[in-house]
Amino acid sequence: MSATDLAGNTSNVTFTFQVSVTYDGVSELIRQFMADDQGIASGLCSKFLNAQEAEKRGNQKAKEGMLHAFLNEVDALNGKKMTTEQAQILKKLAGYCNPIGG
């Protein structure tokens, strides 16, 4: 960021931000996206939070399975109960919760 005062003095500053993706944060976003259909929101959140529980137990296969089920449901809802943009956002955020090789 650059700023110049009335005397013509310029100062440059750099900012760094770190954004953390959490299961709870994504679940809240799901509820916001699906505000008109909390039944669907509940199902999506359940799959997503079950992935978190599997992760806590150290069960990577179960985590991957729940995230896969979550992504399949997002794909099925894309263009029907949620916009393409919402689906893309959820899929991207889910990917941060299950990095390749992680």
Short mmCIF file of N, CA and C in Angstrom, two decimals:
data_model
loop_
_atom_site.label_atom_id
_atom_site.label_comp_id
_atom_site.label_asym_id
_atom_site.label_seq_id
_atom_site.Cartn_x
_atom_site.Cartn_y
_atom_site.Cartn_z
N MET A 1 0.85 -1.15 0.00
CA MET A 1 0.00 0.00 0.00
C MET A 1 0.90 1.22 0.00
N SER A 2 0.50 2.23 -0.72
CA SER A 2 1.28 3.45 -0.82
C SER A 2 0.40 4.64 -0.44
N ALA A 3 0.99 5.58 0.29
CA ALA A 3 0.26 6.79 0.68
C ALA A 3 1.17 7.99 0.52
N THR A 4 0.58 9.10 0.12
CA THR A 4 1.32 10.34 -0.05
C THR A 4 0.60 11.44 0.72
N ASP A 5 1.38 12.19 1.54
CA ASP A 5 0.75 13.28 2.29
C ASP A 5 0.76 14.57 1.47
N LEU A 6 0.21 15.63 2.04
CA LEU A 6 0.09 16.90 1.33
C LEU A 6 1.44 17.51 0.97
N ALA A 7 2.49 17.16 1.72
CA ALA A 7 3.83 17.68 1.44
C ALA A 7 4.54 16.88 0.36
N GLY A 8 3.90 15.81 -0.12
CA GLY A 8 4.49 15.00 -1.17
C GLY A 8 5.33 13.84 -0.67
N ASN A 9 5.35 13.62 0.63
CA ASN A 9 6.08 12.49 1.20
C ASN A 9 5.30 11.20 0.95
N THR A 10 6.01 10.21 0.45
CA THR A 10 5.36 8.94 0.14
C THR A 10 5.88 7.85 1.07
N SER A 11 4.98 7.01 1.49
CA SER A 11 5.35 5.88 2.34
C SER A 11 4.71 4.62 1.77
N ASN A 12 5.47 3.54 1.77
CA ASN A 12 4.98 2.25 1.28
C ASN A 12 4.96 1.25 2.43
N VAL A 13 3.88 0.51 2.53
CA VAL A 13 3.73 -0.50 3.56
C VAL A 13 3.16 -1.75 2.91
N THR A 14 3.65 -2.90 3.33
CA THR A 14 3.14 -4.17 2.83
C THR A 14 2.39 -4.88 3.95
N PHE A 15 1.23 -5.41 3.62
CA PHE A 15 0.43 -6.17 4.57
C PHE A 15 0.35 -7.61 4.08
N THR A 16 0.37 -8.52 5.02
CA THR A 16 0.19 -9.94 4.71
C THR A 16 -1.00 -10.45 5.52
N PHE A 17 -1.89 -11.18 4.85
CA PHE A 17 -3.04 -11.76 5.51
C PHE A 17 -2.99 -13.26 5.37
N GLN A 18 -3.40 -13.93 6.41
CA GLN A 18 -3.53 -15.38 6.37
C GLN A 18 -4.98 -15.71 6.69
N VAL A 19 -5.60 -16.45 5.82
CA VAL A 19 -6.99 -16.85 6.01
C VAL A 19 -7.02 -18.35 6.28
N SER A 20 -7.68 -18.72 7.35
CA SER A 20 -7.79 -20.14 7.70
C SER A 20 -9.20 -20.64 7.37
N VAL A 21 -9.25 -21.77 6.71
CA VAL A 21 -10.53 -22.41 6.41
C VAL A 21 -10.79 -23.42 7.51
N THR A 22 -11.95 -23.29 8.16
CA THR A 22 -12.32 -24.22 9.21
C THR A 22 -13.60 -24.94 8.83
N TYR A 23 -13.79 -26.10 9.41
CA TYR A 23 -15.03 -26.85 9.15
C TYR A 23 -16.24 -26.05 9.62
N ASP A 24 -16.13 -25.44 10.80
CA ASP A 24 -17.25 -24.65 11.32
C ASP A 24 -17.55 -23.45 10.43
N GLY A 25 -16.50 -22.80 9.93
CA GLY A 25 -16.69 -21.64 9.06
C GLY A 25 -17.38 -22.03 7.75
N VAL A 26 -16.96 -23.14 7.17
CA VAL A 26 -17.60 -23.60 5.92
C VAL A 26 -19.03 -24.03 6.20
N SER A 27 -19.27 -24.66 7.34
CA SER A 27 -20.64 -25.06 7.69
C SER A 27 -21.55 -23.84 7.82
N GLU A 28 -21.05 -22.78 8.41
CA GLU A 28 -21.84 -21.55 8.52
C GLU A 28 -22.13 -20.98 7.13
N LEU A 29 -21.15 -21.03 6.26
CA LEU A 29 -21.35 -20.55 4.89
C LEU A 29 -22.41 -21.39 4.18
N ILE A 30 -22.38 -22.69 4.39
CA ILE A 30 -23.40 -23.58 3.81
C ILE A 30 -24.79 -23.13 4.27
N ARG A 31 -24.93 -22.88 5.58
CA ARG A 31 -26.23 -22.46 6.11
C ARG A 31 -26.68 -21.13 5.50
N GLN A 32 -25.73 -20.23 5.25
CA GLN A 32 -26.07 -18.96 4.62
C GLN A 32 -26.49 -19.17 3.17
N PHE A 33 -25.72 -19.98 2.44
CA PHE A 33 -26.05 -20.25 1.04
C PHE A 33 -27.42 -20.93 0.91
N MET A 34 -27.74 -21.80 1.84
CA MET A 34 -28.96 -22.59 1.75
C MET A 34 -30.03 -22.09 2.72
N ALA A 35 -30.07 -20.80 2.95
CA ALA A 35 -30.99 -20.21 3.93
C ALA A 35 -32.44 -20.57 3.65
N ASP A 36 -32.79 -20.78 2.39
CA ASP A 36 -34.16 -21.11 2.02
C ASP A 36 -34.48 -22.59 2.14
N ASP A 37 -33.48 -23.42 2.42
CA ASP A 37 -33.71 -24.85 2.54
C ASP A 37 -32.77 -25.44 3.58
N GLN A 38 -33.16 -25.29 4.83
CA GLN A 38 -32.30 -25.74 5.92
C GLN A 38 -32.17 -27.26 5.98
N GLY A 39 -33.10 -27.99 5.36
CA GLY A 39 -32.97 -29.45 5.29
C GLY A 39 -31.76 -29.84 4.47
N ILE A 40 -31.60 -29.20 3.33
CA ILE A 40 -30.42 -29.46 2.50
C ILE A 40 -29.16 -28.98 3.21
N ALA A 41 -29.25 -27.81 3.84
CA ALA A 41 -28.10 -27.29 4.57
C ALA A 41 -27.66 -28.27 5.65
N SER A 42 -28.63 -28.83 6.36
CA SER A 42 -28.32 -29.78 7.43
C SER A 42 -27.61 -31.02 6.88
N GLY A 43 -28.07 -31.53 5.75
CA GLY A 43 -27.43 -32.70 5.14
C GLY A 43 -26.01 -32.42 4.69
N LEU A 44 -25.81 -31.27 4.07
CA LEU A 44 -24.46 -30.89 3.64
C LEU A 44 -23.54 -30.70 4.84
N CYS A 45 -24.03 -29.99 5.85
CA CYS A 45 -23.21 -29.75 7.04
C CYS A 45 -22.87 -31.06 7.74
N SER A 46 -23.83 -31.97 7.79
CA SER A 46 -23.59 -33.26 8.44
C SER A 46 -22.44 -34.01 7.76
N LYS A 47 -22.48 -34.07 6.45
CA LYS A 47 -21.39 -34.75 5.72
C LYS A 47 -20.06 -34.04 5.99
N PHE A 48 -20.09 -32.73 5.94
CA PHE A 48 -18.86 -31.96 6.10
C PHE A 48 -18.29 -32.11 7.51
N LEU A 49 -19.15 -32.02 8.51
CA LEU A 49 -18.68 -32.13 9.90
C LEU A 49 -18.30 -33.56 10.26
N ASN A 50 -18.92 -34.54 9.60
CA ASN A 50 -18.49 -35.94 9.80
C ASN A 50 -17.07 -36.15 9.27
N ALA A 51 -16.72 -35.42 8.22
CA ALA A 51 -15.33 -35.48 7.72
C ALA A 51 -14.37 -34.96 8.78
N GLN A 52 -14.78 -33.90 9.46
CA GLN A 52 -13.94 -33.36 10.54
C GLN A 52 -13.77 -34.38 11.67
N GLU A 53 -14.86 -35.04 12.04
CA GLU A 53 -14.79 -36.04 13.10
C GLU A 53 -13.87 -37.19 12.70
N ALA A 54 -13.95 -37.61 11.44
CA ALA A 54 -13.05 -38.66 10.96
C ALA A 54 -11.60 -38.20 11.03
N GLU A 55 -11.37 -36.94 10.68
CA GLU A 55 -10.01 -36.39 10.76
C GLU A 55 -9.50 -36.42 12.20
N LYS A 56 -10.35 -36.05 13.14
CA LYS A 56 -9.96 -36.05 14.56
C LYS A 56 -9.59 -37.45 15.03
N ARG A 57 -10.29 -38.45 14.49
CA ARG A 57 -10.00 -39.85 14.85
C ARG A 57 -8.77 -40.39 14.11
N GLY A 58 -8.26 -39.62 13.16
CA GLY A 58 -7.12 -40.07 12.38
C GLY A 58 -7.50 -41.02 11.26
N ASN A 59 -8.76 -41.04 10.89
CA ASN A 59 -9.25 -41.94 9.85
C ASN A 59 -9.35 -41.19 8.52
N GLN A 60 -8.25 -41.15 7.80
CA GLN A 60 -8.16 -40.40 6.54
C GLN A 60 -9.12 -40.94 5.49
N LYS A 61 -9.28 -42.25 5.42
CA LYS A 61 -10.19 -42.85 4.42
C LYS A 61 -11.63 -42.40 4.66
N ALA A 62 -12.07 -42.42 5.91
CA ALA A 62 -13.43 -41.98 6.23
C ALA A 62 -13.60 -40.50 5.92
N LYS A 63 -12.59 -39.71 6.25
CA LYS A 63 -12.62 -38.27 5.96
C LYS A 63 -12.79 -38.05 4.46
N GLU A 64 -11.96 -38.72 3.67
CA GLU A 64 -12.04 -38.57 2.22
C GLU A 64 -13.40 -39.02 1.70
N GLY A 65 -13.95 -40.10 2.26
CA GLY A 65 -15.25 -40.59 1.85
C GLY A 65 -16.35 -39.58 2.12
N MET A 66 -16.32 -38.96 3.30
CA MET A 66 -17.33 -37.96 3.65
C MET A 66 -17.19 -36.71 2.77
N LEU A 67 -15.96 -36.29 2.52
CA LEU A 67 -15.77 -35.13 1.65
C LEU A 67 -16.21 -35.44 0.22
N HIS A 68 -15.96 -36.68 -0.22
CA HIS A 68 -16.40 -37.09 -1.56
C HIS A 68 -17.93 -37.04 -1.65
N ALA A 69 -18.60 -37.53 -0.61
CA ALA A 69 -20.07 -37.49 -0.57
C ALA A 69 -20.56 -36.05 -0.56
N PHE A 70 -19.88 -35.20 0.19
CA PHE A 70 -20.22 -33.78 0.24
C PHE A 70 -20.10 -33.16 -1.15
N LEU A 71 -18.98 -33.41 -1.81
CA LEU A 71 -18.75 -32.84 -3.14
C LEU A 71 -19.76 -33.36 -4.16
N ASN A 72 -20.13 -34.64 -4.06
CA ASN A 72 -21.15 -35.19 -4.96
C ASN A 72 -22.49 -34.48 -4.77
N GLU A 73 -22.84 -34.23 -3.51
CA GLU A 73 -24.11 -33.54 -3.25
C GLU A 73 -24.06 -32.10 -3.76
N VAL A 74 -22.93 -31.43 -3.56
CA VAL A 74 -22.78 -30.07 -4.09
C VAL A 74 -22.95 -30.09 -5.61
N ASP A 75 -22.33 -31.05 -6.27
CA ASP A 75 -22.47 -31.16 -7.73
C ASP A 75 -23.93 -31.37 -8.13
N ALA A 76 -24.65 -32.20 -7.36
CA ALA A 76 -26.06 -32.47 -7.67
C ALA A 76 -26.93 -31.23 -7.48
N LEU A 77 -26.56 -30.36 -6.55
CA LEU A 77 -27.34 -29.16 -6.26
C LEU A 77 -26.98 -27.98 -7.16
N ASN A 78 -25.83 -28.08 -7.81
CA ASN A 78 -25.32 -27.00 -8.65
C ASN A 78 -26.32 -26.66 -9.75
N GLY A 79 -26.73 -25.39 -9.78
CA GLY A 79 -27.68 -24.93 -10.79
C GLY A 79 -29.12 -25.23 -10.45
N LYS A 80 -29.35 -25.93 -9.35
CA LYS A 80 -30.72 -26.27 -8.96
C LYS A 80 -31.07 -25.54 -7.66
N LYS A 81 -30.45 -25.97 -6.57
CA LYS A 81 -30.71 -25.37 -5.25
C LYS A 81 -29.63 -24.37 -4.85
N MET A 82 -28.52 -24.35 -5.59
CA MET A 82 -27.46 -23.37 -5.34
C MET A 82 -26.90 -22.91 -6.67
N THR A 83 -26.32 -21.72 -6.65
CA THR A 83 -25.74 -21.18 -7.87
C THR A 83 -24.42 -21.88 -8.18
N THR A 84 -24.00 -21.75 -9.42
CA THR A 84 -22.70 -22.32 -9.81
C THR A 84 -21.58 -21.69 -8.99
N GLU A 85 -21.69 -20.39 -8.73
CA GLU A 85 -20.66 -19.70 -7.94
C GLU A 85 -20.61 -20.27 -6.52
N GLN A 86 -21.77 -20.49 -5.91
CA GLN A 86 -21.79 -21.06 -4.56
C GLN A 86 -21.17 -22.46 -4.56
N ALA A 87 -21.52 -23.27 -5.55
CA ALA A 87 -20.96 -24.62 -5.64
C ALA A 87 -19.45 -24.57 -5.79
N GLN A 88 -18.95 -23.69 -6.63
CA GLN A 88 -17.51 -23.58 -6.82
C GLN A 88 -16.80 -23.16 -5.54
N ILE A 89 -17.40 -22.23 -4.81
CA ILE A 89 -16.81 -21.77 -3.55
C ILE A 89 -16.74 -22.93 -2.56
N LEU A 90 -17.84 -23.65 -2.40
CA LEU A 90 -17.85 -24.77 -1.44
C LEU A 90 -16.85 -25.85 -1.82
N LYS A 91 -16.76 -26.15 -3.10
CA LYS A 91 -15.80 -27.17 -3.55
C LYS A 91 -14.37 -26.72 -3.30
N LYS A 92 -14.10 -25.46 -3.54
CA LYS A 92 -12.74 -24.94 -3.31
C LYS A 92 -12.39 -25.00 -1.82
N LEU A 93 -13.32 -24.55 -0.98
CA LEU A 93 -13.06 -24.57 0.46
C LEU A 93 -12.92 -25.99 0.99
N ALA A 94 -13.71 -26.91 0.48
CA ALA A 94 -13.58 -28.31 0.90
C ALA A 94 -12.20 -28.86 0.53
N GLY A 95 -11.68 -28.40 -0.60
CA GLY A 95 -10.34 -28.83 -1.01
C GLY A 95 -9.26 -28.39 -0.04
N TYR A 96 -9.46 -27.24 0.61
CA TYR A 96 -8.50 -26.79 1.62
C TYR A 96 -8.54 -27.67 2.86
N CYS A 97 -9.67 -28.30 3.10
CA CYS A 97 -9.81 -29.20 4.24
C CYS A 97 -9.24 -30.58 3.95
N ASN A 98 -9.00 -30.87 2.69
CA ASN A 98 -8.47 -32.18 2.29
C ASN A 98 -7.41 -31.99 1.22
N PRO A 99 -6.26 -31.39 1.58
CA PRO A 99 -5.24 -31.16 0.57
C PRO A 99 -4.74 -32.48 -0.02
N ILE A 100 -4.37 -32.43 -1.28
CA ILE A 100 -3.84 -33.62 -1.95
C ILE A 100 -2.62 -34.12 -1.20
N GLY A 101 -2.66 -35.39 -0.90
CA GLY A 101 -1.55 -36.01 -0.16
C GLY A 101 -1.67 -35.78 1.33
N GLY A 102 -2.76 -35.07 1.77
CA GLY A 102 -2.89 -34.75 3.20
C GLY A 102 -3.90 -35.57 3.88
#
